[in-house]
Amino acid sequence: MAAYIIANVSISDEKEYSKYTAVTPGIIEKYNGEFVVRGGPVETLEGRTSDARWVVLKFETEAQARAFYESPEYSAAKQIRQNASDSQFLLLQGYS
């Protein structure tokens, strides 16, 4: 069953964050993931939200999503992101 990582990211240092976005696509692909949403305009239809960046990643399985998130490659990238933003990351099971 597919699994999704959903991230809500408030960027504090655009220049530093661009280093993160430069390296993550290759890491995501290595773990058989793909971008479903990568930034872009957000329209709030109901409730409260922030103007943060939203990212949705899709993986074939939860194991692949965890392998990506816990990988040595992503750990290095994660440090860049954490220095340049405040983020929330969620792991969700897909619907079958």
XYZ file of N, CA and C in Angstrom:
288
model
N 0.839 -1.175 0.000
C 0.000 0.000 0.000
C 0.885 1.239 0.000
N 0.494 2.229 -0.759
C 1.258 3.471 -0.844
C 1.309 4.171 0.502
N 2.360 4.943 0.700
C 2.516 5.775 1.886
C 2.937 7.162 1.427
N 2.558 8.141 2.210
C 2.812 9.531 1.853
C 3.534 10.247 2.995
N 4.495 11.065 2.636
C 5.094 11.990 3.579
C 4.569 13.364 3.196
N 3.967 14.032 4.169
C 3.447 15.375 3.954
C 4.242 16.324 4.837
N 4.767 17.359 4.232
C 5.584 18.323 4.952
C 4.986 19.717 4.835
N 5.011 20.431 5.940
C 4.610 21.823 6.012
C 5.852 22.576 6.474
N 6.365 23.466 5.631
C 7.678 24.065 5.862
C 7.585 25.592 5.835
N 8.022 26.218 6.927
C 8.140 27.675 6.991
C 9.618 28.014 6.831
N 9.962 28.588 5.707
C 11.360 28.848 5.368
C 11.813 30.166 5.991
N 12.954 30.119 6.675
C 13.522 31.321 7.287
C 14.760 31.821 6.535
N 15.392 30.941 5.756
C 16.604 31.308 5.007
C 16.510 30.689 3.614
N 15.995 31.481 2.667
C 15.769 30.986 1.304
C 17.041 30.467 0.637
N 18.140 31.178 0.816
C 19.392 30.783 0.173
C 19.847 29.416 0.684
N 19.831 29.218 1.975
C 20.233 27.936 2.562
C 19.248 26.833 2.163
N 17.955 27.163 2.177
C 16.931 26.174 1.835
C 17.078 25.703 0.388
N 17.559 26.560 -0.496
C 17.738 26.167 -1.893
C 18.779 25.045 -2.021
N 19.715 24.971 -1.094
C 20.674 23.860 -1.090
C 19.956 22.539 -0.807
N 18.973 22.590 0.067
C 18.166 21.412 0.405
C 17.340 20.963 -0.802
N 16.673 21.901 -1.451
C 15.827 21.525 -2.591
C 16.650 21.050 -3.785
N 17.913 21.408 -3.825
C 18.784 20.946 -4.913
C 19.153 19.470 -4.759
N 19.275 18.993 -3.533
C 19.740 17.609 -3.318
C 18.618 16.600 -3.076
N 17.460 17.046 -2.630
C 16.419 16.071 -2.249
C 15.790 15.291 -3.405
N 15.583 15.843 -4.592
C 14.941 15.040 -5.638
C 15.659 13.715 -5.926
N 16.964 13.744 -6.004
C 17.723 12.516 -6.260
C 17.607 11.510 -5.127
N 17.560 11.997 -3.903
C 17.418 11.090 -2.747
C 16.036 10.462 -2.746
N 15.024 11.265 -2.996
C 13.650 10.752 -3.048
C 13.525 9.688 -4.136
N 14.066 9.953 -5.297
C 14.014 8.995 -6.410
C 14.744 7.703 -6.052
N 15.873 7.812 -5.377
C 16.640 6.622 -4.983
C 15.807 5.664 -4.134
N 14.893 6.207 -3.345
C 14.050 5.379 -2.480
C 12.656 5.168 -3.066
N 12.576 5.266 -4.394
C 11.340 5.009 -5.149
C 10.195 5.918 -4.746
N 10.535 7.150 -4.415
C 9.510 8.128 -4.090
C 9.330 9.105 -5.229
N 8.248 9.850 -5.144
C 7.975 10.869 -6.154
C 7.249 12.042 -5.514
N 7.468 13.223 -6.091
C 6.739 14.404 -5.650
C 5.317 14.330 -6.189
N 4.349 14.583 -5.327
C 2.967 14.771 -5.743
C 2.663 16.265 -5.717
N 3.157 16.932 -4.682
C 3.052 18.379 -4.527
C 4.427 18.874 -4.101
N 4.884 19.961 -4.708
C 6.171 20.534 -4.315
C 6.056 22.050 -4.328
N 5.617 22.576 -3.200
C 5.431 24.024 -3.112
C 4.232 24.449 -3.930
N 4.273 25.629 -4.423
C 3.182 26.137 -5.245
C 2.141 26.867 -4.408
N 1.232 27.550 -5.092
C 0.212 28.329 -4.395
C -0.725 27.443 -3.582
N -1.171 27.969 -2.454
C -2.106 27.259 -1.580
C -3.319 28.152 -1.371
N -4.492 27.573 -1.516
C -5.735 28.288 -1.244
C -6.436 27.575 -0.101
N -6.676 28.279 0.977
C -7.373 27.701 2.116
C -8.862 27.694 1.820
N -9.456 26.531 1.843
C -10.887 26.406 1.586
C -11.695 26.405 2.884
N -11.067 25.958 3.970
C -11.771 25.910 5.248
C -10.753 25.839 6.371
N -11.046 26.466 7.488
C -10.167 26.408 8.647
C -9.005 27.377 8.539
N -8.084 27.258 9.500
C -6.920 28.146 9.549
C -5.694 27.399 9.057
N -4.851 28.103 8.358
C -3.579 27.543 7.911
C -2.574 28.682 7.778
N -1.340 28.317 7.563
C -0.299 29.326 7.390
C 0.056 29.424 5.911
N 0.919 30.346 5.585
C 1.366 30.483 4.198
C 2.643 29.689 3.949
N 2.838 28.642 4.737
C 4.033 27.805 4.617
C 4.005 26.998 3.322
N 5.145 26.457 2.998
C 5.317 25.603 1.816
C 4.803 24.202 2.141
N 4.028 23.615 1.257
C 3.521 22.246 1.416
C 4.210 21.343 0.398
N 4.578 20.149 0.862
C 5.184 19.142 0.000
C 4.525 17.805 0.315
N 4.174 17.059 -0.729
C 3.630 15.708 -0.568
C 4.485 14.761 -1.399
N 5.005 13.740 -0.732
C 5.801 12.703 -1.390
C 5.030 11.395 -1.345
N 5.094 10.640 -2.414
C 4.436 9.341 -2.474
C 5.498 8.258 -2.617
N 5.365 7.203 -1.811
C 6.238 6.038 -1.880
C 5.355 4.801 -2.056
N 5.908 3.765 -2.656
C 5.136 2.544 -2.884
C 4.721 1.878 -1.584
N 5.565 1.990 -0.553
C 5.278 1.350 0.737
C 5.733 2.247 1.884
N 5.211 1.955 3.064
C 5.650 2.669 4.259
C 7.134 2.402 4.523
N 7.571 1.192 4.260
C 8.983 0.839 4.472
C 9.895 1.714 3.612
N 9.504 1.972 2.366
C 10.313 2.830 1.500
C 10.319 4.276 2.003
N 9.167 4.744 2.475
C 9.093 6.111 3.009
C 10.001 6.251 4.225
N 9.964 5.262 5.112
C 10.826 5.300 6.303
C 12.304 5.175 5.917
N 12.591 4.319 4.948
C 13.975 4.150 4.504
C 14.522 5.471 3.963
N 13.703 6.181 3.197
C 14.106 7.497 2.708
C 14.378 8.445 3.870
N 13.398 8.597 4.760
C 13.495 9.583 5.839
C 14.658 9.299 6.789
N 14.956 8.025 6.996
C 16.012 7.634 7.932
C 17.361 7.384 7.246
N 17.440 7.587 5.932
C 18.667 7.294 5.190
C 19.795 8.254 5.545
N 21.036 7.804 5.380
C 22.177 8.697 5.613
C 22.161 9.904 4.675
N 21.732 9.688 3.431
C 21.696 10.781 2.462
C 20.709 11.869 2.910
N 19.529 11.422 3.334
C 18.534 12.412 3.736
C 18.881 13.031 5.086
N 19.548 12.304 5.946
C 19.958 12.878 7.237
C 20.834 14.110 7.024
N 21.724 14.039 6.047
C 22.575 15.194 5.738
C 21.732 16.346 5.187
N 20.808 16.042 4.288
C 19.930 17.069 3.725
C 19.008 17.645 4.796
N 18.533 16.787 5.682
C 17.630 17.207 6.755
C 18.292 18.285 7.620
N 19.571 18.148 7.874
C 20.291 19.139 8.677
C 20.264 20.508 8.010
N 20.427 20.529 6.688
C 20.337 21.789 5.939
C 18.945 22.390 6.117
N 17.918 21.544 5.925
C 16.527 22.021 6.049
C 16.253 22.557 7.441
N 16.686 21.843 8.454
C 16.415 22.261 9.829
C 17.094 23.580 10.171
N 18.235 23.855 9.547
C 18.923 25.132 9.774
C 18.258 26.288 9.036
N 17.453 25.983 8.020
C 16.877 27.022 7.170
C 15.365 27.155 7.280
N 14.745 26.320 8.136
C 13.282 26.356 8.197
C 12.768 25.721 9.489
N 11.481 25.896 9.694
C 10.756 25.209 10.759
C 9.752 24.315 10.036
N 9.770 23.019 10.333
C 8.976 22.076 9.538
C 8.198 21.098 10.395
N 7.138 20.594 9.810
C 6.396 19.457 10.346
C 6.376 18.402 9.249
N 6.682 17.156 9.599
C 6.641 16.050 8.647
C 5.705 14.983 9.188
N 4.835 14.482 8.329
C 3.873 13.442 8.702
C 4.036 12.260 7.763
N 3.840 11.053 8.280
C 3.817 9.843 7.467
C 2.405 9.290 7.517
N 1.785 9.126 6.359
C 0.412 8.644 6.278
C 0.327 7.417 5.385
N -0.508 6.471 5.768
C -0.804 5.318 4.939
C -1.801 5.723 3.865
N -1.609 5.210 2.664
C -2.565 5.436 1.594
C -3.834 4.635 1.837
N -4.841 4.908 1.063
C -6.127 4.226 1.159
C -6.182 3.135 0.115
N -6.591 1.954 0.530
C -6.681 0.861 -0.456
C -8.108 0.464 -0.699
